[in-house]
CSV table of C-alpha atoms in Angstrom, one decimal:
chain,number,residue,atom,x,y,z
A,1,MET,CA,-46.5,139.1,46.7
A,2,SER,CA,-48.3,140.8,43.8
A,3,VAL,CA,-51.4,139.4,43.3
A,4,SER,CA,-52.5,140.5,40.3
A,5,SER,CA,-51.0,137.3,37.4
A,6,PRO,CA,-47.8,138.0,35.9
A,7,LEU,CA,-47.2,140.3,32.4
A,8,LEU,CA,-44.6,137.5,31.5
A,9,GLU,CA,-43.2,134.7,33.2
A,10,VAL,CA,-40.2,132.4,32.4
A,11,ALA,CA,-40.5,128.8,33.1
A,12,ASP,CA,-37.3,127.1,33.1
A,13,LEU,CA,-36.1,128.9,30.2
A,14,ARG,CA,-32.6,128.0,28.4
A,15,ALA,CA,-31.7,130.7,25.4
A,16,GLY,CA,-28.7,131.3,23.1
A,17,TYR,CA,-28.5,131.1,19.5
A,18,ARG,CA,-26.4,128.5,18.0
A,19,THR,CA,-25.9,126.9,21.9
A,20,PRO,CA,-27.3,127.5,25.4
A,21,VAL,CA,-26.3,131.0,26.7
A,22,VAL,CA,-28.6,131.3,29.9
A,23,GLY,CA,-30.5,129.3,32.0
A,24,PRO,CA,-31.7,127.4,33.8
A,25,LEU,CA,-34.0,130.1,34.7
A,26,SER,CA,-37.8,131.3,36.1
A,27,LEU,CA,-39.1,134.5,36.5
A,28,ALA,CA,-42.0,135.7,36.9
A,29,ILE,CA,-43.0,140.1,36.2
A,30,HIS,CA,-45.9,141.5,37.4
A,31,PRO,CA,-47.2,145.0,36.6
A,32,GLY,CA,-44.9,147.6,38.0
A,33,GLU,CA,-43.1,145.6,38.7
A,34,VAL,CA,-39.2,147.2,38.4
A,35,VAL,CA,-36.9,144.5,38.0
A,36,GLY,CA,-33.5,144.2,38.1
A,37,LEU,CA,-31.4,141.3,36.6
A,38,TRP,CA,-27.9,141.5,37.6
A,39,GLY,CA,-25.3,139.6,36.2
A,40,ALA,CA,-21.3,139.3,35.4
A,41,ASN,CA,-20.4,140.1,32.1
A,42,GLY,CA,-20.6,136.5,29.4
A,43,THR,CA,-23.7,135.3,31.8
A,44,GLY,CA,-26.5,136.3,29.7
A,45,LYS,CA,-28.2,138.6,30.6
A,46,SER,CA,-28.8,141.0,27.4
A,47,THR,CA,-29.1,136.9,25.8
A,48,LEU,CA,-32.2,136.5,28.2
A,49,LEU,CA,-34.3,140.4,27.0
A,50,HIS,CA,-33.0,138.8,23.4
A,51,ALA,CA,-35.4,136.2,24.1
A,52,ILE,CA,-38.3,137.6,25.7
A,53,ALA,CA,-37.7,140.2,22.4
A,54,ARG,CA,-38.4,136.8,20.3
A,55,GLY,CA,-34.3,137.7,19.1
A,56,ALA,CA,-32.4,134.7,20.2
A,57,ARG,CA,-32.8,131.3,20.6
A,58,VAL,CA,-35.2,129.1,23.3
A,59,PHE,CA,-33.8,125.7,23.7
A,60,SER,CA,-36.1,124.4,25.9
A,61,GLY,CA,-38.4,125.7,29.1
A,62,ARG,CA,-41.3,128.9,28.4
A,63,ILE,CA,-41.6,132.1,27.5
A,64,GLN,CA,-45.1,133.2,28.0
A,65,ARG,CA,-45.9,137.2,27.8
A,66,LYS,CA,-49.6,137.8,28.4
A,67,PRO,CA,-51.5,138.0,25.3
A,68,GLY,CA,-50.8,141.3,23.5
A,69,LEU,CA,-48.6,142.5,25.2
A,70,THR,CA,-46.6,145.7,23.9
A,71,LEU,CA,-42.2,145.6,24.5
A,72,ALA,CA,-40.7,148.7,24.2
A,73,TYR,CA,-36.7,147.4,24.1
A,74,GLN,CA,-34.0,149.8,24.5
A,75,GLU,CA,-30.2,148.6,23.5
A,76,GLN,CA,-27.8,148.0,24.9
A,77,HIS,CA,-25.4,149.9,21.7
A,78,PRO,CA,-28.2,152.1,20.7
A,79,VAL,CA,-27.3,153.2,17.1
A,80,ARG,CA,-26.2,155.7,16.5
A,81,LEU,CA,-25.9,156.8,13.0
A,82,PRO,CA,-22.2,159.5,11.7
A,83,ALA,CA,-25.0,162.0,11.0
A,84,MET,CA,-28.0,162.5,12.8
A,85,PRO,CA,-30.9,165.2,12.1
A,86,LEU,CA,-32.6,164.5,14.2
A,87,THR,CA,-33.9,166.1,17.1
A,88,GLY,CA,-34.9,164.3,20.6
A,89,LEU,CA,-38.3,165.2,20.9
A,90,ASP,CA,-38.3,163.6,17.2
A,91,LEU,CA,-36.9,160.5,18.4
A,92,LEU,CA,-38.7,160.4,21.4
A,93,ARG,CA,-41.9,160.8,18.9
A,94,ALA,CA,-39.8,157.8,16.8
A,95,ALA,CA,-40.7,155.6,19.4
A,96,GLY,CA,-44.7,156.1,19.9
A,97,GLY,CA,-43.7,159.0,23.4
A,98,HIS,CA,-44.8,162.2,23.7
A,99,ARG,CA,-43.6,165.5,25.1
A,100,THR,CA,-45.5,165.1,28.9
A,101,ALA,CA,-43.6,164.7,31.7
A,102,VAL,CA,-40.1,164.8,30.3
A,103,PRO,CA,-37.9,165.4,33.8
A,104,GLU,CA,-35.6,168.1,34.2
A,105,PRO,CA,-32.4,167.2,33.7
A,106,ILE,CA,-33.3,165.5,29.3
A,107,ALA,CA,-35.9,168.2,28.5
A,108,PRO,CA,-33.3,170.7,27.1
A,109,LEU,CA,-31.9,167.5,24.9
A,110,LEU,CA,-34.9,166.8,23.3
A,111,GLY,CA,-34.5,170.3,20.9
A,112,ARG,CA,-30.6,169.1,20.1
A,113,ARG,CA,-29.7,167.0,17.3
A,114,LEU,CA,-29.0,163.8,18.1
A,115,ASP,CA,-25.1,164.0,16.4
A,116,ARG,CA,-24.4,166.9,19.3
A,117,LEU,CA,-25.1,164.8,22.1
A,118,SER,CA,-22.3,163.2,23.7
A,119,GLY,CA,-22.8,159.4,24.4
A,120,GLY,CA,-23.7,160.3,28.0
A,121,GLN,CA,-26.4,162.8,26.8
A,122,TYR,CA,-28.1,160.2,23.9
A,123,GLN,CA,-27.1,156.3,26.1
A,124,LEU,CA,-29.7,159.0,28.9
A,125,LEU,CA,-32.2,160.4,25.9
A,126,THR,CA,-32.3,156.3,24.2
A,127,VAL,CA,-33.5,155.1,28.0
A,128,TRP,CA,-36.3,158.2,28.0
A,129,CYS,CA,-37.8,157.2,24.8
A,130,ALA,CA,-38.3,153.2,25.8
A,131,LEU,CA,-39.8,154.7,29.4
A,132,ALA,CA,-41.4,156.8,27.2
A,133,ALA,CA,-43.3,154.2,24.3
A,134,PRO,CA,-47.0,153.1,24.9
A,135,ALA,CA,-45.4,150.3,25.9
A,136,ASP,CA,-46.9,147.3,28.9
A,137,LEU,CA,-43.4,146.4,29.4
A,138,ILE,CA,-39.6,148.3,29.2
A,139,LEU,CA,-37.1,146.3,28.2
A,140,LEU,CA,-33.3,148.0,29.5
A,141,ASP,CA,-30.2,146.6,28.2
A,142,GLU,CA,-27.6,148.0,30.0
A,143,PRO,CA,-28.5,151.5,30.8
A,144,THR,CA,-26.1,152.6,32.6
A,145,ASN,CA,-23.2,152.1,30.0
A,146,ASN,CA,-21.4,155.2,28.7
A,147,LEU,CA,-23.0,157.5,32.0
A,148,ASP,CA,-21.4,159.9,34.6
A,149,PRO,CA,-22.0,158.9,38.4
A,150,GLU,CA,-24.5,161.7,38.0
A,151,ALA,CA,-26.2,160.7,35.3
A,152,GLU,CA,-27.3,157.4,36.2
A,153,SER,CA,-27.7,159.0,39.9
A,154,LEU,CA,-30.3,160.4,37.4
A,155,LEU,CA,-31.5,157.4,35.9
A,156,ALA,CA,-31.9,155.4,39.1
A,157,MET,CA,-33.9,157.9,40.5
A,158,VAL,CA,-35.5,158.0,37.5
A,159,LEU,CA,-36.4,153.8,37.2
A,160,GLY,CA,-37.4,154.2,40.8
A,161,SER,CA,-39.9,156.6,40.5
A,162,GLN,CA,-42.1,154.4,37.7
A,163,ARG,CA,-42.2,152.5,40.6
A,164,GLY,CA,-45.8,150.8,40.4
A,165,GLY,CA,-46.7,152.7,37.4
A,166,ARG,CA,-44.6,151.3,34.2
A,167,THR,CA,-43.5,147.1,33.6
A,168,VAL,CA,-39.8,147.2,33.6
A,169,LEU,CA,-36.3,144.9,33.5
A,170,VAL,CA,-33.2,146.3,33.5
A,171,VAL,CA,-30.3,144.7,32.9
A,172,SER,CA,-27.1,145.5,34.7
A,173,HIS,CA,-24.2,144.8,35.9
A,174,GLU,CA,-24.0,147.7,38.6
A,175,ARG,CA,-25.1,146.5,41.6
A,176,ALA,CA,-25.3,149.8,43.3
A,177,PHE,CA,-27.3,151.1,40.6
A,178,LEU,CA,-30.2,148.6,40.4
A,179,ALA,CA,-30.4,148.5,43.9
A,180,ALA,CA,-31.5,152.1,44.2
A,181,ALA,CA,-33.5,151.6,41.2
A,182,CYS,CA,-35.2,149.0,41.1
A,183,SER,CA,-38.6,147.4,43.6
A,184,ARG,CA,-36.5,143.8,43.7
A,185,VAL,CA,-32.9,142.3,41.6
A,186,ILE,CA,-32.7,138.6,40.5
A,187,ALA,CA,-29.0,137.5,39.9
A,188,LEU,CA,-28.9,135.1,37.5
A,189,ASP,CA,-25.4,133.3,38.6
A,190,GLY,CA,-27.0,132.4,41.6
A,191,THR,CA,-24.2,134.8,44.0
A,192,PRO,CA,-26.6,137.2,46.1
A,193,ALA,CA,-27.8,139.8,44.1
A,194,ASP,CA,-26.9,142.6,46.3
A,195,LEU,CA,-26.1,143.5,50.5
A,196,ASP,CA,-29.9,143.2,51.1
A,197,SER,CA,-31.0,139.9,48.9
A,198,GLY,CA,-31.9,137.1,50.4
A,199,PRO,CA,-30.5,134.1,49.2
A,200,THR,CA,-32.6,133.3,46.4
A,201,GLY,CA,-31.2,136.8,45.5
A,202,GLU,CA,-34.1,138.2,44.7
A,203,ARG,CA,-34.3,141.8,47.0
A,204,PRO,CA,-37.3,142.1,48.9
A,205,ARG,CA,-39.8,145.0,46.6
A,206,ASP,CA,-40.2,148.9,48.6
B,1,MET,CA,-31.7,186.7,-25.4
B,2,THR,CA,-32.9,184.2,-26.6
B,3,GLU,CA,-33.5,182.1,-23.4
B,4,THR,CA,-36.9,183.9,-22.6
B,5,PRO,CA,-39.0,182.5,-25.5
B,6,LEU,CA,-37.4,179.1,-24.4
B,7,LEU,CA,-37.9,178.7,-21.4
B,8,LEU,CA,-41.6,180.2,-21.4
B,9,ASP,CA,-41.6,177.9,-25.2
B,10,PRO,CA,-45.4,175.4,-24.4
B,11,LEU,CA,-43.0,172.3,-25.5
B,12,PHE,CA,-41.0,173.2,-23.1
B,13,ARG,CA,-44.2,172.8,-19.8
B,14,VAL,CA,-44.8,169.5,-19.2
B,15,PRO,CA,-41.0,168.8,-19.5
B,16,PHE,CA,-40.3,171.7,-17.1
B,17,VAL,CA,-43.4,170.4,-14.6
B,18,THR,CA,-42.8,166.7,-15.2
B,19,GLY,CA,-39.2,168.2,-14.6
B,20,LEU,CA,-39.3,169.7,-11.4
B,21,LEU,CA,-42.2,166.7,-9.2
B,22,LEU,CA,-39.2,164.6,-10.0
B,23,ALA,CA,-37.7,167.1,-8.6
B,24,ALA,CA,-39.0,168.2,-4.4
B,25,THR,CA,-39.6,164.5,-4.8
B,26,LEU,CA,-37.0,162.4,-5.1
B,27,PRO,CA,-34.8,163.8,-2.4
B,28,VAL,CA,-37.3,163.4,-0.2
B,29,LEU,CA,-36.6,159.8,-0.8
B,30,GLY,CA,-33.0,160.5,-1.0
B,31,THR,CA,-33.4,161.6,3.2
B,32,LEU,CA,-34.5,158.3,3.7
B,33,LEU,CA,-31.8,156.5,1.9
B,34,LEU,CA,-29.2,157.9,3.1
B,35,LEU,CA,-30.8,157.8,6.5
B,36,ARG,CA,-31.1,153.7,6.2
B,37,GLU,CA,-27.4,154.0,4.7
B,38,GLU,CA,-29.3,152.4,1.1
B,39,TRP,CA,-28.0,156.1,-1.0
B,40,LEU,CA,-25.7,153.2,-2.5
B,41,ALA,CA,-28.8,151.7,-3.6
B,42,ALA,CA,-30.2,153.6,-5.4
B,43,LEU,CA,-27.0,154.0,-8.1
B,44,GLY,CA,-28.0,150.1,-8.7
B,45,LEU,CA,-31.8,150.1,-8.9
B,46,ALA,CA,-31.2,153.0,-11.3
B,47,HIS,CA,-28.6,150.6,-12.8
B,48,LEU,CA,-31.4,148.2,-13.1
B,49,ALA,CA,-34.1,149.9,-13.9
B,50,ALA,CA,-32.4,151.5,-17.3
B,51,ALA,CA,-31.4,148.0,-18.7
B,52,SER,CA,-34.9,146.8,-18.4
B,53,ALA,CA,-36.5,149.6,-19.9
B,54,LEU,CA,-34.2,149.1,-23.0
B,55,LEU,CA,-35.5,145.6,-23.3
B,56,GLY,CA,-39.1,146.9,-21.9
B,57,LEU,CA,-38.4,149.4,-25.1
B,58,ALA,CA,-37.8,146.5,-26.7
B,59,ALA,CA,-40.5,143.8,-26.3
B,60,GLY,CA,-42.8,147.3,-27.1
B,61,LEU,CA,-43.5,149.1,-23.4
B,62,PRO,CA,-42.4,152.9,-22.9
B,63,LEU,CA,-39.3,153.5,-21.0
B,64,VAL,CA,-40.7,154.3,-17.6
B,65,LEU,CA,-42.9,151.1,-17.3
B,66,GLY,CA,-39.8,149.4,-18.7
B,67,GLY,CA,-38.1,150.7,-15.7
B,68,GLY,CA,-40.3,150.4,-13.2
B,69,LEU,CA,-40.8,146.7,-14.2
B,70,GLY,CA,-37.1,146.1,-13.6
B,71,ALA,CA,-36.3,148.3,-10.1
B,72,LEU,CA,-39.5,146.5,-8.8
B,73,LEU,CA,-37.7,143.8,-9.2
B,74,GLY,CA,-34.8,144.9,-7.5
B,75,ALA,CA,-36.3,145.8,-5.5
B,76,LEU,CA,-38.1,142.9,-4.2
B,77,ALA,CA,-35.0,141.2,-4.4
B,78,LYS,CA,-33.2,142.6,-2.8
B,79,GLY,CA,-35.9,142.6,0.2
B,80,ALA,CA,-36.2,138.7,-0.2
B,81,LEU,CA,-32.7,138.1,-0.3
B,82,GLU,CA,-32.1,140.9,3.1
B,83,ALA,CA,-29.3,142.8,0.2
B,84,ARG,CA,-27.7,145.4,2.5
B,85,GLY,CA,-24.4,146.8,2.4
B,86,ASN,CA,-22.0,148.8,0.3
B,87,VAL,CA,-20.5,145.6,-1.4
B,88,THR,CA,-24.6,144.4,-2.4
B,89,TYR,CA,-24.9,147.8,-3.7
B,90,GLY,CA,-22.2,147.5,-5.7
B,91,PHE,CA,-23.0,144.5,-7.1
B,92,MET,CA,-26.5,145.9,-7.8
B,93,ILE,CA,-24.5,148.5,-10.2
B,94,LEU,CA,-21.7,146.3,-11.8
B,95,GLY,CA,-25.0,144.2,-12.3
B,96,GLY,CA,-27.2,146.7,-13.9
B,97,TRP,CA,-24.9,149.0,-16.0
B,98,SER,CA,-23.8,144.9,-17.7
B,99,ALA,CA,-27.4,144.8,-18.5
B,100,LEU,CA,-27.8,148.3,-19.2
B,101,LEU,CA,-25.1,147.9,-22.1
B,102,LEU,CA,-25.6,144.8,-23.2
B,103,VAL,CA,-29.1,145.2,-24.4
B,104,ALA,CA,-28.4,148.5,-26.3
B,105,ALA,CA,-25.6,146.5,-27.6
B,106,ASN,CA,-28.0,143.9,-29.2
B,107,THR,CA,-31.1,145.9,-29.6
B,108,ALA,CA,-32.1,148.5,-32.6
B,109,LEU,CA,-32.2,151.5,-31.0
B,110,GLY,CA,-30.0,150.5,-28.1
B,111,ASP,CA,-27.1,152.5,-27.8
B,112,SER,CA,-28.5,156.0,-28.9
B,113,LEU,CA,-31.3,154.9,-26.1
B,114,SER,CA,-28.7,154.5,-23.6
B,115,HIS,CA,-26.6,156.9,-24.0
B,116,ALA,CA,-29.8,158.8,-23.1
B,117,LEU,CA,-30.6,157.1,-20.2
B,118,ILE,CA,-27.3,158.0,-19.0
B,119,ASP,CA,-27.6,161.4,-20.3
B,120,GLY,CA,-30.5,162.0,-19.3
B,121,GLN,CA,-33.3,163.7,-21.6
B,122,LEU,CA,-35.7,165.4,-20.3
B,123,TYR,CA,-36.3,167.5,-23.4
B,124,PHE,CA,-38.3,165.0,-24.3
B,125,ALA,CA,-40.5,164.2,-21.3
B,126,GLY,CA,-44.4,163.9,-23.0
B,127,THR,CA,-47.2,163.0,-21.2
B,128,ILE,CA,-46.5,159.7,-20.0
B,129,GLU,CA,-43.4,160.5,-18.1
B,130,LEU,CA,-45.4,164.1,-16.8
B,131,THR,CA,-48.2,161.5,-15.5
B,132,ALA,CA,-45.6,158.3,-14.1
B,133,ALA,CA,-44.0,161.6,-11.8
B,134,ALA,CA,-47.5,162.8,-10.8
B,135,LEU,CA,-47.9,159.2,-9.7
B,136,LEU,CA,-44.9,158.9,-8.0
B,137,ALA,CA,-45.1,162.5,-6.6
B,138,ALA,CA,-49.1,161.3,-4.7
B,139,LEU,CA,-47.8,157.9,-3.9
B,140,ALA,CA,-44.9,160.0,-1.4
B,141,ALA,CA,-47.3,162.6,-0.3
B,142,LEU,CA,-49.7,159.6,0.3
B,143,THR,CA,-47.8,156.6,1.7
B,144,LEU,CA,-44.7,158.7,3.4
B,145,PRO,CA,-46.7,159.9,6.2
B,146,TRP,CA,-47.1,156.4,7.6
B,147,LEU,CA,-44.1,155.1,6.2
B,148,THR,CA,-41.5,157.7,7.9
B,149,PRO,CA,-42.7,157.2,11.8
B,150,ARG,CA,-42.1,153.3,11.3
B,151,LEU,CA,-38.9,154.1,9.7
B,152,LEU,CA,-37.4,156.1,11.9
B,153,ARG,CA,-38.3,153.5,14.8
B,154,ALA,CA,-37.4,150.6,12.1
B,155,ARG,CA,-33.8,152.5,12.3
B,156,PHE,CA,-33.1,153.7,15.7
B,157,PHE,CA,-35.2,151.3,17.5
B,158,PRO,CA,-34.5,147.9,15.3
B,159,ARG,CA,-35.2,145.8,17.9
B,160,TYR,CA,-39.2,147.2,18.7
B,161,GLU,CA,-40.5,144.9,15.4
B,162,THR,CA,-40.3,141.6,16.6
B,163,ALA,CA,-40.3,141.8,20.3
B,164,ASN,CA,-43.9,142.6,18.8
B,165,GLY,CA,-43.6,140.1,16.1
B,166,LEU,CA,-45.3,143.2,13.7
B,167,PRO,CA,-45.3,142.3,10.3
B,168,THR,CA,-42.6,144.6,8.8
B,169,TRP,CA,-41.8,143.5,6.0
B,170,ARG,CA,-44.8,145.9,4.2
B,171,TRP,CA,-42.7,149.3,5.4
B,172,HIS,CA,-40.0,148.0,4.7
B,173,LEU,CA,-41.0,146.4,1.0
B,174,GLY,CA,-43.3,149.3,0.3
B,175,PHE,CA,-40.5,152.0,0.6
B,176,ASP,CA,-38.2,150.0,-1.0
B,177,GLY,CA,-40.6,149.6,-4.4
B,178,LEU,CA,-41.0,153.6,-3.5
B,179,ALA,CA,-37.8,154.2,-3.9
B,180,ALA,CA,-37.1,151.5,-6.8
B,181,LEU,CA,-40.3,153.2,-8.8
B,182,GLY,CA,-38.6,156.7,-7.7
B,183,MET,CA,-35.6,155.6,-9.9
B,184,ALA,CA,-37.4,154.2,-12.7
B,185,VAL,CA,-39.1,157.5,-13.2
B,186,GLY,CA,-36.1,159.9,-12.9
B,187,ILE,CA,-34.4,157.8,-15.0
B,188,ALA,CA,-36.4,157.2,-17.3
B,189,THR,CA,-36.7,161.6,-17.3
B,190,LEU,CA,-33.5,162.7,-16.3
B,191,GLY,CA,-31.3,160.6,-16.7
B,192,ILE,CA,-29.6,157.8,-14.6
B,193,MET,CA,-26.7,160.2,-12.9
B,194,GLY,CA,-29.1,163.2,-12.3
B,195,ALA,CA,-31.6,160.8,-10.8
B,196,PHE,CA,-29.4,160.0,-8.1
B,197,ALA,CA,-28.3,163.4,-7.6
B,198,LEU,CA,-31.4,164.4,-6.7
B,199,VAL,CA,-31.3,161.1,-4.1
B,200,LEU,CA,-28.0,161.7,-3.2
B,201,VAL,CA,-27.1,165.5,-2.7
B,202,PRO,CA,-30.3,167.6,-1.9
B,203,ALA,CA,-30.5,165.1,0.9
B,204,TRP,CA,-26.7,164.8,2.2
B,205,ILE,CA,-27.1,169.1,2.4
B,206,ALA,CA,-29.7,168.7,4.3
B,207,PHE,CA,-28.2,166.5,7.2
B,208,ARG,CA,-26.0,169.1,6.7
B,209,THR,CA,-27.6,171.6,7.4
B,210,ALA,CA,-31.0,171.3,9.3
B,211,THR,CA,-31.8,172.0,13.1
B,212,GLY,CA,-34.6,168.2,12.4
B,213,TRP,CA,-36.7,166.2,10.4
B,214,GLY,CA,-39.0,168.4,9.4
B,215,PRO,CA,-36.6,171.1,8.5
B,216,THR,CA,-34.3,168.4,7.0
B,217,LEU,CA,-37.5,166.9,4.5
B,218,ALA,CA,-37.9,170.8,4.0
B,219,ILE,CA,-34.2,171.2,3.1
B,220,ALA,CA,-33.5,168.4,0.4
B,221,ALA,CA,-37.1,169.1,-1.1
B,222,VAL,CA,-36.4,172.9,-1.5
B,223,SER,CA,-32.3,171.9,-2.8
B,224,GLY,CA,-33.3,169.9,-5.4
B,225,ALA,CA,-36.3,172.3,-6.4
B,226,LEU,CA,-33.2,175.1,-6.5
B,227,GLY,CA,-31.1,173.2,-8.3
B,228,TYR,CA,-33.7,172.1,-11.0
B,229,LEU,CA,-35.0,175.6,-11.5
B,230,GLY,CA,-31.2,176.8,-12.0
B,231,ALA,CA,-29.9,174.1,-13.9
B,232,PHE,CA,-33.1,174.0,-16.2
B,233,GLY,CA,-32.6,178.2,-16.9
B,234,LEU,CA,-28.9,177.2,-17.6
B,235,ALA,CA,-29.1,174.3,-19.5
B,236,LEU,CA,-31.2,176.2,-22.4
B,237,GLY,CA,-29.9,179.3,-21.6
B,238,LEU,CA,-26.4,178.5,-22.7
B,239,ASP,CA,-27.7,174.8,-24.8
B,240,GLN,CA,-26.0,172.4,-22.2
B,241,PRO,CA,-26.6,168.8,-21.1
B,242,PHE,CA,-29.1,169.2,-18.8
B,243,GLY,CA,-28.5,166.0,-17.1
B,244,PRO,CA,-24.3,167.4,-16.1
B,245,VAL,CA,-25.5,171.3,-15.4
B,246,LEU,CA,-27.8,169.7,-12.3
B,247,VAL,CA,-25.2,168.1,-11.5
B,248,ALA,CA,-22.7,170.4,-11.7
B,249,LEU,CA,-25.2,173.3,-10.2
B,250,LEU,CA,-26.2,170.7,-6.9
B,251,LEU,CA,-22.7,169.9,-6.2
B,252,VAL,CA,-21.7,173.6,-6.1
B,253,GLY,CA,-24.8,174.0,-3.6
B,254,ALA,CA,-22.7,171.0,-1.1
B,255,ALA,CA,-20.0,172.6,-1.8
B,256,LEU,CA,-21.5,175.5,-0.5
B,257,THR,CA,-23.3,174.1,2.2
B,258,SER,CA,-20.4,172.7,3.0
B,259,ALA,CA,-17.8,175.9,3.1
B,260,LEU,CA,-21.1,177.9,5.2
B,261,ALA,CA,-21.0,175.2,8.2
B,262,ARG,CA,-16.8,174.9,8.4
B,263,ALA,CA,-17.1,178.8,8.1
B,264,ARG,CA,-19.6,178.1,11.4
B,265,ARG,CA,-17.9,176.3,13.2
B,266,ARG,CA,-15.5,178.1,12.7
B,267,GLY,CA,-17.1,181.0,13.4
B,268,SER,CA,-18.3,179.4,17.3
B,269,GLU,CA,-15.2,178.0,17.8
B,270,SER,CA,-13.5,180.9,18.2
B,271,ARG,CA,-16.1,183.1,20.8
B,272,PRO,CA,-15.0,183.5,23.9
B,273,GLY,CA,-16.1,180.2,26.1
B,274,ALA,CA,-16.6,178.4,23.4
B,275,VAL,CA,-14.0,176.3,24.8
B,276,GLU,CA,-15.1,176.1,28.5
B,277,SER,CA,-18.5,175.6,27.3
B,278,ARG,CA,-17.8,172.4,25.8
B,279,LEU,CA,-15.5,170.8,29.4
B,280,PRO,CA,-17.6,168.8,31.8
B,281,PRO,CA,-18.6,171.0,34.7
B,282,ALA,CA,-16.6,171.0,37.4
């Protein structure tokens, strides 16, 4: 168990837009954790991230953010324009990140124009931009979209390497990916999150 | 040759410098408008600025001031109503055009001045226009280094601002105000289509050719300035109206850019190994 106070605490939360989509749900995220949030399509995973990022309506319960908490947010569908005369490095700088400790497979993307990257390369780059941003808590919404198995493994490795350093809440419908990448996994629909999960759906921390 | 004395005539120095300042500044604003997919809003603002310039003139205000007020009000309304999208910008253009011609038809000298605003009246630019253009260039130079990173972040990471409770209105309104001022000064000097072409075409050329954001800004500013210099010389030398010559030259530049890009693409596709390199690894 972590002894530090949580960066984020969600208590009995029901959130949505016109009507509640997710909850009631409680969870706490401590510094240095990489927490996975698993659920089938339509279970409200993204809505929960929106609510944490002040983008969805809270119907009941509460979201307690540590005072001064800064967030980085990787969109489920990153903004992609027909013409984007920015390089990967321009995008990284726009996110507030720096060209340090960039994983080897991502480094070559920094010198290329964004509109000349494949969907998977662009996805990988936007995830890295969120991870490299100067934020206390990083929210990743379905980061494996468009990724081939090789890139997915790379992303799991990159996320795994963040444990103990950065704090990440990652939403995905891919159990195996979350199991490989996260300190623990929480299931939204009450089912066990993965083979290692206990009855609460939480996977023991590494 | 008669054009050399004309080009060097002190009478043309103020108009020349005024136009050059605008030709280097408006394209830079255009890159951000294009990135925000708001380039059509510039044409809407130009029409609103032209209509309010004429109204202001009837009240004794200089064209630049009257136009600036109208464009700023348009930008404020756009921000307050969160008006986005081509249909909204189309309505802005239609509203501005209708107001411009109605004001022109009902004010003294309005008809001839509305033609001047549509065609441009660079050679009549005086101290007021020069001061306004210098102010615009200085404001852009001072504020864009602060605004641009925030605008890029808002464009590519749209939830970041809300998630962190940031006062986003400051930079969105700040840029809208700068763009409105640019269009107002632009139409008072270069005409509606001249100013709009400087916002759109150099930025488009830069988007097609640049290798990154820094080069995009540089290519846009240089393309705008080159198009302007060519148009200034040609229009004077051939005794042609400046606005249409400027637009024509910029369009020629855009066509050449497009042709070169196509040729380069064909060249890279025909190189041995080019097809294989696009295939995913086995």
